[in-house]
Amino acid sequence: MKRILFTIILISAALVSMAQVRVTTPNLELVLRAEKGSGLQVQHFGGRLSDTDLENLSAAGVPNHNAYPPYGFWCPSEASLAVTHADGNMSTVLKVEGVSQEEDDGAQITRIRLKDTVYPFYVTVCYRAYQDVDMIETWTEIENLEKKPVVLTRFDSGYLPIRRGDVWVSHLYGTWANEGRVVQERIEPGMMTIKNKDGIRNSHTDHAEVMFSLDGKPQENAGRVIGAALCYSGNYELRIDTRDTDWHQFYAGINPDNSAYTLAPKEIFVTPELALTYSDEGLSGASRNFHRWARNHKLAHGNELRKILLNSWEGVYFDINEPGMDQMMADIASMGGELFVMDDGWFGEKYPRLTDNCALGDWKVDRNKLPNGIGWLVEQADRHGISFGIWIEPEMTNSVSELYEKHPDWVIKAPERDALQGRGGTQLVLDLSNPAVQDYVFGIVDGIMTENPRIDYIKWDANMSLVNHGSQYLPKDRQSHLYIEYHRGFAAVCDRIRAKYPDVTIQACASGGGRANYGVLPWFDEFWVSDNTDALQRIHMQWGTSYFFPAIAMASHISAVPNHTVFRTTSLKYRIDVAMSGRLGMEIQPKNMTDEEKELCRKAIADYKTIRPVVQLGDIYRLVSPYDGHNMASMMYCSQDKSQAVFYWWKTETLYDDHLPRVKMAGLDPSGIYRIHELNRIDNEPLPYEGLAFTGKFLMENGLEIPLKHKVDYHKQNDWSSRVLHLVAE
Ligand code: GLA
């Protein structure tokens, strides 16, 4: 990688009395005041400033807040950092020592080194400002040059003051099978905390990403929005403190709960990145910034189209066998799919994995189910002209497993106590703080890939939380490092896997959507949004998830009805139309489908291939929210050059004499002329505007009427209605 050092500015008191540091992307600017010997202060975060504005910025009114407030400087305030120094002093006072700016691989890196006024204790506040996308990442490097260890009891990644007014926060919450629900609330005085303490996965419940709408109630396509995403795979804490000042104070970082960290002399503690963006085009504008940044920088293979797959889980669960797998491969191939993924249930010798209560860790094929091994399956996939993928859960074991019999010391458990066990009554988490366990986990992937180099896809699952606190590897006085060391170990393993297997596609699954976070995505190509594949609930979950994550990363599968989680029966057309708004796949037993259903899927897969670049690489415009009570939802993707778009419309409730809004489109070229073609059509008659053309201006000002019902034969009528329109500019 070419590194060009273009500026190094070392600020000395003699040089300037007040130094403004500009951290900029094409449309985004963070301004700091970094005067040597003074505290580092934030002056502006938002759109780009002109030289004139910059010159007069202070007079206009700036927060003048410490950019990384340590505890002990002004104790009643919340802090980003709390340190007990080697001599027991619990206060820290940080002053600017120097600033450097350099270019690194297309990004501007700013590093501001702060030093405690008394102790040889340093914090470098770092910013990476991308030059191709509007995102600034901030993190800190905390360095102990004291003679003895210090203890960190808080270690945020970043801090941002947000001017009060009518500021609303949008964030995600949920649980297993209900991930990514949107909640939007006005920020009122008091402390709001968004946190996770799962230990292993971190996005089933709250999410480590938020958006702040600065101009009142959040709007999708208007208003100023600040977006923030903590890029971490473990426990986090985001705090919004609103007190007797004009500013909301936003703090984000690793959750310090039960995680006091002893920092040895000369050790540097690097916090995860907090990514910050800003848009004046509403929530969807901030989402587009997140998505572009993800595809270009934070998602494995972020700009490569994903294959259309069939996953075996909801189709056969643990009932894996050779003829069954071969049949599923033949079926997905015949529908135009490109990949088959064999899920849980294929392994276990001494303890065959017939259900979820054994064998994790024993990654040897169950020869009773698959006498010819994985190699045979890969060959069959090849014969069908598709690729092959496999499920593993490498961080876990069961107390009923050969691995546990051999290495009981590898599991996480409290000293002197029996471990609480998870799924199946026997599941346990392996201790990734232990380098021997890291080698073992790397070896699982390495072994499978060495034996079967043509495996194209790995579904990496993680179905347990850290419910026991205790490492059998870490020393007694470092037990509070477990949460952090686990994720360092996880990162080290992922680095090794990616160094050796850069091309394999890896899905992050964690009992569904437990690992939708930018801590893991640099190593993973996508995540499983939820174990709940019900199309109606998926509209809500995928809507929320799309705030921060691009469609290319959101695995979205067509499944059977009644749905296996909510037992709702939706039409196949509706399930297809929802799944086609993400990374399309299937999670069904094709053997149980009628020829007509297979034909509908075959056509949908063919159509998806034509729109795949627009969906997976395009810009999102959310139009009508399923949360707004309009009994419908609508969104669209536009290709970056605006030459194509895909418009989705889903009815979410059916009431007689209902009057749904006419949806105005967005993101089109106003002067472009777009021809309309309906995909996945089931109606006996085409839509009145099928094959006709309209200007982008007309479509964005007026939209098109969408009939509430499908015109199908009487016996085929049901209460589900949805449309997918493909718009192509002439
Ligand atoms: C988890 C995943 C599912 C499936 C099962 C297999 O629940 O979320 O998709 O892989 O494990 O046991």
XYZ file of C-alpha atoms and ligand atoms in Angstrom:
742
model
C 0.000 0.000 0.000
C 1.303 3.354 -1.006
C 1.548 5.727 1.866
C 2.208 9.345 1.090
C 3.088 11.600 3.897
C 1.802 14.923 2.771
C 1.855 17.043 5.896
C 3.170 16.794 9.327
C 2.282 19.734 11.443
C 3.747 19.850 14.852
C 2.078 22.621 16.677
C 4.100 24.450 19.216
C 2.955 27.240 21.477
C 5.261 29.605 19.686
C 3.842 28.691 16.313
C 0.184 29.361 16.966
C -1.851 30.426 19.903
C -4.993 28.750 18.643
C -4.775 26.025 16.048
C -7.794 24.867 14.158
C -7.527 21.347 12.820
C -9.786 20.451 9.906
C -10.773 16.851 9.359
C -12.590 16.627 6.036
C -14.252 14.278 3.550
C -15.858 15.451 0.264
C -18.950 16.824 2.080
C -18.187 16.495 5.773
C -16.099 18.496 8.188
C -14.993 18.169 11.772
C -13.175 21.168 13.210
C -11.079 20.868 16.344
C -9.185 23.396 18.367
C -5.825 21.916 19.242
C -3.679 24.464 20.989
C -0.537 23.096 22.513
C -0.854 22.982 26.274
C -4.654 23.310 26.198
C -7.425 20.766 26.118
C -8.477 19.439 22.689
C -11.870 20.879 21.769
C -14.569 20.147 19.204
C -15.816 23.206 17.341
C -17.894 21.856 14.493
C -19.214 18.621 13.058
C -21.399 18.818 9.968
C -21.154 19.999 6.369
C -18.011 21.510 4.806
C -17.111 25.062 5.817
C -15.741 27.890 3.664
C -12.576 29.701 4.727
C -14.693 32.676 5.795
C -16.966 30.561 7.944
C -13.999 28.861 9.460
C -12.346 32.128 10.346
C -15.443 33.354 12.162
C -16.568 30.015 13.553
C -15.877 30.798 17.200
C -17.854 34.041 17.047
C -20.883 32.187 15.659
C -20.879 29.980 18.755
C -19.110 26.661 19.150
C -19.389 23.980 21.813
C -15.827 24.364 23.069
C -16.188 20.931 24.562
C -13.295 18.716 25.378
C -13.076 16.296 22.425
C -12.260 13.367 24.730
C -13.171 14.358 28.278
C -11.269 12.408 30.931
C -12.609 11.873 34.434
C -11.215 14.218 37.015
C -11.077 17.351 34.899
C -14.593 18.377 35.903
C -15.957 15.491 37.941
C -19.727 16.137 37.769
C -19.692 15.657 33.993
C -19.743 12.351 32.229
C -16.332 11.267 30.940
C -14.941 9.404 27.944
C -12.025 8.013 29.880
C -11.468 7.069 33.512
C -8.062 6.026 34.802
C -6.680 5.043 38.167
C -3.025 5.953 37.856
C -0.234 3.829 39.271
C -0.180 5.870 42.503
C -3.952 5.631 43.032
C -4.809 9.084 41.639
C -8.189 8.782 39.911
C -8.025 12.052 37.994
C -6.642 12.659 34.532
C -6.063 16.018 32.841
C -5.087 15.895 29.175
C -3.467 18.690 27.169
C -2.486 18.829 23.517
C 1.102 17.932 22.786
C 1.135 17.680 19.011
C -0.904 17.140 15.874
C -0.020 15.207 12.770
C -1.896 14.761 9.530
C -0.986 12.329 6.797
C -2.599 10.552 3.900
C -2.995 6.828 4.150
C -4.484 4.787 1.336
C -7.011 7.396 0.235
C -7.875 8.659 3.690
C -6.692 11.628 5.710
C -5.403 10.493 9.092
C -5.265 13.046 11.874
C -3.587 12.151 15.152
C -3.666 14.486 18.131
C -1.430 13.453 20.955
C -2.551 14.451 24.439
C -0.536 14.133 27.615
C -1.535 14.153 31.226
C -0.282 17.320 32.930
C 1.392 15.322 35.713
C 1.889 11.704 34.652
C 3.606 10.123 31.652
C 0.210 8.996 30.462
C -0.835 9.689 26.858
C -3.958 9.552 24.759
C -3.795 9.933 20.994
C -7.148 10.933 19.542
C -7.233 9.679 15.947
C -9.457 10.434 12.960
C -9.620 8.705 9.599
C -11.439 10.900 7.075
C -12.217 9.029 3.857
C -11.765 10.923 0.627
C -14.166 8.791 -1.433
C -17.080 8.573 1.028
C -18.511 10.847 3.697
C -17.388 9.109 6.842
C -14.972 10.030 9.594
C -13.836 7.288 11.950
C -12.473 8.232 15.333
C -10.680 6.108 17.903
C -8.114 6.578 20.644
C -4.804 5.023 21.574
C -4.277 5.077 25.313
C -0.649 4.686 26.321
C 0.764 4.085 29.771
C 4.358 5.238 30.202
C 4.067 5.259 33.993
C 6.385 2.876 35.838
C 3.552 0.641 37.039
C 0.227 -0.531 35.616
C -2.734 1.838 35.553
C -6.368 0.691 35.555
C -8.816 1.900 32.914
C -12.415 1.871 34.090
C -13.826 3.673 31.048
C -12.367 3.868 27.552
C -14.743 5.338 24.992
C -13.931 5.519 21.318
C -15.281 9.004 20.791
C -17.376 11.884 21.966
C -19.548 14.386 20.124
C -21.532 17.375 21.359
C -24.833 17.854 19.483
C -26.602 21.212 19.719
C -29.930 20.976 21.502
C -33.099 22.066 19.748
C -35.602 19.510 18.605
C -33.184 16.610 18.264
C -34.508 13.078 17.824
C -32.620 9.844 18.013
C -33.408 6.824 15.833
C -32.026 3.533 17.006
C -32.708 -0.172 16.739
C -33.859 -2.639 19.351
C -35.358 -6.119 19.424
C -34.689 -9.660 20.393
C -34.213 -13.040 18.730
C -36.635 -13.258 15.750
C -37.442 -9.552 16.024
C -34.131 -7.839 15.317
C -33.611 -4.344 13.946
C -36.882 -2.708 15.065
C -36.834 1.055 14.711
C -37.483 3.311 17.678
C -37.484 7.080 17.309
C -37.702 9.447 20.226
C -37.070 13.070 21.026
C -34.037 13.475 23.242
C -35.157 14.878 26.563
C -33.062 15.883 29.589
C -31.505 12.975 31.422
C -29.260 10.139 30.399
C -30.178 7.757 27.641
C -28.081 4.598 27.438
C -28.016 2.107 24.589
C -25.970 -0.884 25.562
C -25.087 -4.507 25.092
C -23.681 -7.047 27.540
C -24.141 -10.286 25.599
C -20.389 -10.807 25.579
C -20.295 -12.637 22.246
C -22.922 -11.136 19.886
C -24.214 -7.598 20.120
C -27.150 -6.779 17.865
C -30.132 -8.912 18.882
C -31.368 -6.340 21.324
C -29.998 -2.812 20.970
C -27.675 -1.854 18.149
C -24.366 -0.004 18.327
C -25.511 2.498 15.693
C -27.702 5.596 16.011
C -28.930 8.519 13.956
C -29.662 11.979 15.280
C -32.229 14.030 13.354
C -31.355 17.622 14.150
C -34.471 19.317 12.729
C -37.338 17.696 14.583
C -39.151 14.431 13.967
C -37.019 12.216 11.729
C -37.750 12.342 8.022
C -36.417 9.937 5.459
C -35.531 12.359 2.710
C -35.176 15.770 4.354
C -33.449 17.338 7.322
C -29.996 17.259 8.827
C -28.883 13.950 10.304
C -25.775 12.827 12.170
C -25.139 9.080 12.047
C -22.832 7.124 14.329
C -21.764 3.475 14.302
C -19.435 1.865 16.804
C -17.347 -0.680 14.907
C -17.115 -3.326 17.590
C -18.156 -6.947 17.940
C -18.460 -7.016 21.733
C -20.184 -5.204 24.576
C -20.821 -1.524 23.920
C -22.331 1.463 25.599
C -23.667 4.554 23.835
C -24.722 7.374 26.146
C -26.602 10.553 25.383
C -26.417 12.924 28.321
C -28.607 16.025 28.357
C -28.096 18.384 31.259
C -28.081 22.074 32.002
C -26.207 23.103 28.857
C -27.131 23.809 25.231
C -25.619 20.532 24.087
C -26.556 16.879 24.079
C -23.390 14.964 24.855
C -22.884 11.728 22.957
C -20.370 9.161 24.200
C -19.684 5.807 22.548
C -17.339 2.968 23.281
C -16.733 -0.481 24.703
C -19.027 -1.155 27.654
C -16.788 -0.831 30.721
C -19.139 -2.871 32.915
C -17.113 -5.656 34.585
C -14.293 -4.847 32.180
C -11.772 -2.811 34.176
C -8.591 -3.027 32.150
C -5.121 -3.095 33.693
C -2.818 -1.332 31.256
C 0.767 -2.435 31.755
C 3.675 -0.003 31.409
C 4.363 0.722 27.723
C 1.138 -1.013 26.676
C -1.188 0.816 24.287
C -4.944 0.233 24.474
C -6.546 0.906 21.102
C -10.290 1.556 21.212
C -12.579 0.441 18.355
C -13.526 2.974 15.705
C -16.601 5.130 16.024
C -17.765 6.047 12.504
C -19.489 9.405 12.143
C -21.380 10.790 9.197
C -23.625 13.720 8.393
C -26.231 14.322 5.702
C -28.730 17.060 4.949
C -30.846 14.572 2.978
C -32.564 12.935 5.939
C -32.181 9.451 7.381
C -31.929 7.864 3.930
C -29.092 10.271 3.097
C -27.165 9.160 6.176
C -27.920 5.522 5.258
C -26.454 6.066 1.792
C -23.283 7.366 3.429
C -23.105 4.296 5.680
C -23.756 1.948 2.759
C -21.102 3.477 0.472
C -18.560 3.440 3.269
C -19.466 -0.161 4.075
C -19.170 -1.348 0.490
C -15.890 0.463 -0.120
C -14.190 -0.061 3.227
C -15.996 -2.066 5.908
C -17.536 -5.123 4.326
C -15.663 -8.071 2.863
C -15.957 -7.960 -0.934
C -18.307 -5.002 -0.548
C -18.502 -4.266 -4.264
C -18.868 -7.836 -5.569
C -22.322 -9.164 -6.393
C -23.580 -11.963 -4.144
C -24.760 -15.375 -5.299
C -28.411 -16.454 -5.038
C -28.499 -19.409 -2.663
C -30.615 -22.093 -1.052
C -29.906 -22.770 2.615
C -30.997 -26.154 3.995
C -32.011 -25.074 7.531
C -35.752 -24.389 7.345
C -36.081 -27.022 4.622
C -34.710 -30.050 6.489
C -33.293 -28.806 9.834
C -31.007 -31.592 11.196
C -32.299 -34.173 8.746
C -29.247 -34.140 6.512
C -28.503 -36.995 4.138
C -26.883 -37.458 0.757
C -29.954 -37.930 -1.448
C -31.688 -35.038 0.324
C -28.786 -32.642 -0.161
C -28.382 -33.704 -3.770
C -32.078 -33.118 -4.413
C -31.961 -29.649 -2.906
C -28.918 -28.815 -5.041
C -30.682 -30.016 -8.174
C -33.767 -27.978 -7.264
C -32.008 -24.688 -6.595
C -29.919 -25.147 -9.732
C -33.077 -25.724 -11.779
C -34.544 -22.477 -10.439
C -31.439 -20.545 -11.502
C -29.773 -20.367 -8.079
C -26.006 -20.290 -7.841
C -25.096 -21.732 -4.443
C -26.284 -24.352 -1.961
C -25.495 -24.078 1.744
C -25.683 -27.161 3.966
C -26.651 -25.925 7.433
C -26.380 -27.542 10.879
C -26.498 -31.315 11.351
C -23.732 -32.668 9.088
C -21.089 -33.510 11.720
C -20.315 -35.498 14.853
C -18.729 -38.943 14.975
C -18.900 -40.162 18.558
C -21.887 -37.889 19.220
C -23.781 -37.468 15.954
C -25.490 -34.096 15.681
C -29.086 -35.299 15.388
C -30.362 -32.313 17.325
C -28.883 -29.240 18.986
C -27.563 -30.866 22.168
C -24.171 -32.242 21.133
C -21.085 -32.317 18.915
C -20.160 -28.653 18.486
C -16.394 -28.805 18.274
C -16.362 -32.235 16.611
C -16.141 -30.981 13.050
C -15.878 -34.424 11.496
C -18.506 -35.455 9.008
C -21.232 -37.825 10.245
C -20.636 -40.787 7.912
C -24.032 -42.275 8.748
C -25.643 -39.261 7.107
C -23.001 -38.496 4.507
C -21.039 -41.687 3.727
C -19.060 -40.013 0.962
C -18.130 -36.942 2.952
C -18.140 -33.265 2.032
C -15.992 -33.851 -1.042
C -18.806 -35.804 -2.693
C -21.275 -32.986 -2.011
C -18.922 -30.414 -3.508
C -18.619 -32.620 -6.601
C -22.394 -32.902 -6.889
C -22.752 -29.138 -6.578
C -20.288 -28.855 -9.412
C -22.286 -31.327 -11.443
C -25.360 -29.140 -10.911
C -23.389 -26.067 -11.952
C -23.588 -24.361 -8.557
C -21.229 -23.657 -5.659
C -21.258 -25.290 -2.242
C -21.284 -23.767 1.221
C -21.274 -25.132 4.758
C -22.410 -24.180 8.278
C -20.081 -24.130 11.266
C -20.200 -22.699 14.777
C -16.501 -22.595 15.603
C -16.532 -20.563 18.828
C -18.698 -23.096 20.624
C -18.757 -26.593 22.042
C -21.210 -28.829 23.916
C -20.502 -30.594 27.167
C -21.502 -33.642 25.109
C -18.635 -33.600 22.615
C -15.256 -35.158 22.080
C -13.718 -31.696 22.176
C -15.049 -30.979 25.647
C -13.920 -34.389 26.884
C -10.412 -33.541 25.708
C -10.302 -29.841 26.656
C -12.678 -29.003 29.507
C -10.267 -26.171 30.327
C -11.067 -24.429 27.047
C -14.582 -23.339 27.984
C -15.607 -20.088 29.590
C -16.824 -20.641 33.137
C -16.559 -19.045 36.531
C -13.896 -20.534 38.805
C -15.196 -22.969 41.432
C -18.626 -23.128 39.764
C -20.367 -25.357 37.284
C -20.993 -23.582 34.004
C -24.485 -22.555 33.026
C -25.118 -24.319 29.731
C -26.999 -22.939 26.761
C -28.797 -24.328 23.702
C -29.773 -27.973 24.001
C -28.916 -27.755 27.711
C -25.274 -28.468 26.844
C -23.813 -25.581 24.837
C -20.691 -23.794 26.073
C -18.521 -20.970 24.742
C -14.856 -21.589 23.978
C -12.425 -19.170 25.545
C -10.993 -17.162 22.662
C -8.728 -15.240 25.010
C -6.652 -18.448 25.032
C -4.174 -18.603 22.096
C -4.515 -22.403 21.979
C -8.260 -21.973 21.422
C -7.550 -19.357 18.746
C -5.318 -21.872 16.942
C -8.016 -24.493 17.258
C -10.750 -22.193 15.872
C -8.555 -21.131 12.970
C -7.817 -24.823 12.420
C -11.532 -25.636 11.982
C -11.815 -23.358 8.963
C -8.341 -24.234 7.753
C -9.091 -27.964 7.977
C -12.376 -27.737 6.090
C -10.902 -25.472 3.422
C -7.754 -27.540 2.999
C -9.749 -30.720 2.524
C -12.289 -29.044 0.270
C -10.666 -26.016 -1.339
C -13.694 -25.449 -3.544
C -16.002 -24.623 -0.669
C -17.287 -21.225 -1.688
C -19.251 -20.078 1.351
C -19.169 -20.487 5.113
C -22.071 -19.706 7.423
C -20.351 -18.874 10.717
C -22.854 -19.126 13.555
C -22.661 -18.170 17.232
C -25.634 -19.328 19.262
C -24.685 -18.492 22.813
C -24.054 -15.479 25.001
C -21.310 -15.245 27.555
C -23.523 -16.281 30.458
C -20.667 -17.412 32.700
C -17.902 -14.960 33.562
C -14.550 -16.642 33.959
C -11.542 -17.521 31.885
C -9.554 -20.622 32.733
C -6.703 -19.087 30.752
C -6.463 -15.484 31.978
C -4.656 -14.931 35.293
C -6.698 -14.289 38.429
C -5.990 -10.566 38.390
C -6.949 -10.208 34.712
C -10.403 -11.857 34.789
C -12.027 -8.514 34.054
C -10.236 -8.526 30.675
C -12.321 -11.451 29.451
C -14.948 -9.535 27.487
C -12.258 -7.546 25.689
C -9.780 -10.391 25.213
C -12.494 -12.608 23.769
C -13.036 -10.132 20.942
C -9.327 -9.581 20.444
C -8.989 -13.348 20.072
C -11.923 -13.420 17.671
C -10.316 -10.640 15.591
C -6.963 -12.441 15.551
C -8.619 -15.623 14.248
C -10.580 -13.711 11.600
C -7.382 -11.972 10.460
C -5.675 -15.326 10.011
C -8.624 -16.782 8.134
C -8.839 -13.826 5.771
C -5.068 -13.811 5.194
C -5.242 -17.413 4.019
C -8.724 -17.476 2.507
C -9.386 -14.014 1.134
C -11.969 -15.125 -1.420
C -14.372 -17.381 0.477
C -17.747 -15.799 1.234
C -18.491 -15.798 4.966
C -21.847 -15.074 6.537
C -22.033 -13.777 10.101
C -24.945 -15.521 11.762
C -25.618 -15.473 15.475
C -28.988 -17.031 16.299
C -30.200 -14.884 13.432
C -29.169 -11.221 13.516
C -26.880 -11.195 16.528
C -23.861 -10.090 14.551
C -25.056 -7.197 12.419
C -22.242 -4.878 13.368
C -19.278 -3.125 11.793
C -16.945 -4.866 14.216
C -17.226 -8.157 12.321
C -18.170 -7.050 8.814
C -14.655 -6.290 7.585
C -14.110 -10.084 7.633
C -17.641 -11.110 6.685
C -19.542 -10.643 3.439
C -23.010 -10.503 4.927
C -25.126 -11.336 7.946
C -28.303 -13.304 8.573
C -30.846 -10.611 9.422
C -33.042 -12.848 11.572
C -34.156 -16.427 12.126
C -37.628 -15.035 11.553
C -38.223 -15.263 7.794
C -41.869 -14.136 7.905
C -42.149 -11.614 5.074
C -44.309 -9.123 6.949
C -42.098 -8.989 10.003
C -39.024 -8.934 7.744
C -40.306 -5.668 6.192
C -40.032 -4.080 9.628
C -36.704 -5.683 10.496
C -35.058 -5.039 7.131
C -36.315 -1.458 7.163
C -34.513 -0.802 10.435
C -31.431 -2.776 9.503
C -31.142 -0.774 6.272
C -30.602 2.396 8.315
C -27.001 1.319 8.725
C -26.341 -1.744 6.568
C -26.507 -2.091 2.764
C -28.775 -4.598 1.001
C -25.723 -6.525 -0.232
C -25.006 -7.528 3.384
C -28.590 -8.402 4.364
C -29.378 -12.073 3.737
C -33.061 -12.294 2.941
C -34.625 -15.657 2.112
C -37.891 -16.936 0.670
C -39.289 -19.511 3.107
C -42.286 -21.791 3.492
C -45.725 -21.041 4.902
C -47.117 -21.176 7.468
C -43.955 -19.393 8.575
C -41.954 -21.476 11.041
C -41.658 -18.680 13.593
C -44.918 -16.707 13.500
C -47.060 -19.246 11.615
C -48.395 -16.562 9.286
C -49.364 -17.557 5.776
C -48.311 -14.976 3.222
C -48.468 -15.417 -0.536
C -45.360 -16.645 -2.345
C -45.393 -13.480 -4.459
C -45.254 -11.384 -1.293
C -42.411 -13.468 0.174
C -40.477 -13.107 -3.071
C -41.056 -9.350 -3.284
C -39.732 -8.856 0.250
C -36.725 -11.167 -0.130
C -35.786 -9.444 -3.380
C -35.115 -6.195 -1.512
C -32.046 -7.710 0.130
C -29.462 -10.330 -0.794
C -31.915 -12.844 -2.248
C -31.870 -16.475 -1.189
C -34.206 -19.350 -0.363
C -34.691 -21.239 2.894
C -37.276 -23.850 1.996
C -37.703 -27.492 0.931
C -38.185 -27.143 -2.847
C -39.452 -30.733 -2.948
C -42.596 -29.494 -1.203
C -43.255 -26.703 -3.700
C -45.684 -27.034 -6.605
C -44.430 -26.646 -10.159
C -46.238 -23.321 -10.358
C -44.460 -22.077 -7.225
C -41.106 -23.241 -8.555
C -41.796 -21.453 -11.807
C -42.584 -18.202 -9.955
C -39.280 -18.526 -8.073
C -37.401 -19.367 -11.245
C -38.700 -16.177 -12.887
C -37.997 -14.124 -9.764
C -34.409 -15.393 -9.638
C -33.949 -14.540 -13.308
C -35.394 -11.067 -12.720
C -33.313 -10.563 -9.596
C -30.210 -11.200 -11.670
C -31.137 -8.231 -13.871
C -31.659 -5.884 -10.915
C -28.973 -7.347 -8.641
C -26.427 -4.587 -9.316
C -29.022 -1.894 -8.531
C -30.164 -3.572 -5.300
C -26.757 -4.626 -4.049
C -24.630 -1.684 -5.187
C -27.198 1.104 -5.527
C -28.372 3.963 -3.327
C -31.276 3.445 -0.954
C -34.250 5.811 -0.717
C -36.768 4.770 1.911
C -40.152 6.284 1.025
C -42.989 5.193 3.358
C -42.146 3.545 6.647
C -43.946 0.395 7.837
C -43.780 1.956 11.294
C -45.859 5.001 10.309
C -49.249 3.285 10.335
C -50.090 3.774 6.650
C -50.811 0.044 6.196
C -48.067 -0.094 3.586
C -44.335 0.408 3.158
C -42.255 1.456 0.196
C -38.622 2.008 -0.666
C -36.357 2.014 -3.681
C -32.803 1.622 -4.862
C -31.261 3.770 -7.616
C -28.097 2.891 -9.453
C -25.364 5.385 -8.689
C -25.567 6.851 -12.207
C -29.387 7.033 -11.868
C -29.891 5.089 -15.074
C -31.921 2.379 -13.297
C -34.038 2.019 -10.208
C -36.044 -0.666 -8.427
C -39.177 0.396 -6.570
C -40.793 -1.786 -3.880
C -44.311 -1.447 -2.504
C -45.698 -3.796 0.113
C -49.148 -3.629 1.708
C -48.748 -4.400 5.402
C -52.414 -4.596 6.422
C -55.614 -5.307 4.544
C -58.744 -3.346 5.375
C -61.760 -2.811 3.175
C -62.164 0.765 1.859
C -58.637 1.630 2.932
C -57.003 4.600 1.192
C -53.272 4.239 0.999
C -51.011 7.156 0.114
C -49.689 7.513 -3.416
C -45.967 7.116 -3.034
C -43.621 9.732 -4.455
C -40.385 8.237 -5.680
C -36.948 9.667 -4.895
C -33.359 9.580 -6.080
C -34.121 9.715 -9.812
C -32.686 12.134 -12.338
C -35.524 14.701 -12.692
C -34.879 15.131 -16.390
C -34.349 11.412 -17.024
C -37.071 9.455 -18.802
C -37.749 6.132 -17.112
C -39.616 3.230 -18.662
C -41.573 1.115 -16.176
C -41.627 -2.671 -16.101
C -43.251 -4.731 -13.363
C -41.233 -7.688 -12.048
C -42.743 -10.857 -10.534
C -46.097 -10.051 -12.125
C -48.897 -12.419 -11.126
C -51.847 -10.345 -12.359
C -53.854 -11.430 -15.379
C -53.524 -7.912 -16.805
C -50.481 -5.684 -16.832
C -50.452 -2.455 -14.834
C -51.811 0.500 -16.850
C -48.322 1.997 -17.051
C -46.488 -1.212 -17.962
C -43.976 -0.346 -20.676
C -44.724 3.393 -20.484
C -42.216 6.099 -19.663
C -42.290 9.067 -17.268
C -39.799 11.722 -16.294
C -37.943 11.365 -13.028
C -39.507 14.719 -12.076
C -43.039 13.367 -12.548
C -42.289 10.175 -10.644
C -40.720 12.095 -7.778
C -43.524 14.696 -7.620
C -46.503 12.425 -8.265
C -45.550 8.766 -8.178
C -47.735 6.066 -9.717
C -51.005 4.641 -8.439
C -50.504 1.117 -7.172
C -53.645 -1.063 -7.179
C -54.435 -2.388 -3.721
C -55.218 -5.869 -5.000
C -53.878 -8.277 -7.563
C -56.102 -9.087 -10.519
C -55.897 -12.853 -10.383
C -58.441 -15.663 -10.790
C -60.932 -15.780 -7.933
C -59.529 -18.929 -6.340
C -56.050 -17.377 -6.233
C -57.082 -14.232 -4.362
C -55.651 -13.564 -0.941
C -55.044 -10.591 1.319
C -51.396 -10.006 0.353
C -50.388 -7.398 -2.149
C -46.989 -6.145 -3.274
C -45.251 -4.749 -6.344
C -41.723 -4.500 -7.655
C -41.146 -2.043 -10.509
C -37.988 -1.837 -12.548
C -37.285 1.629 -13.950
C -34.821 1.954 -16.798
C -33.759 5.338 -18.161
C -33.939 5.741 -21.936
C -29.037 -20.641 14.383
C -29.106 -19.925 13.058
C -29.992 -20.659 12.100
C -29.476 -22.067 11.922
C -29.364 -22.738 13.266
C -28.689 -24.084 13.142
O -30.263 -20.593 15.033
O -29.543 -18.603 13.237
O -30.044 -19.997 10.869
O -28.239 -22.049 11.268
O -28.632 -21.980 14.189
O -28.611 -24.741 14.341
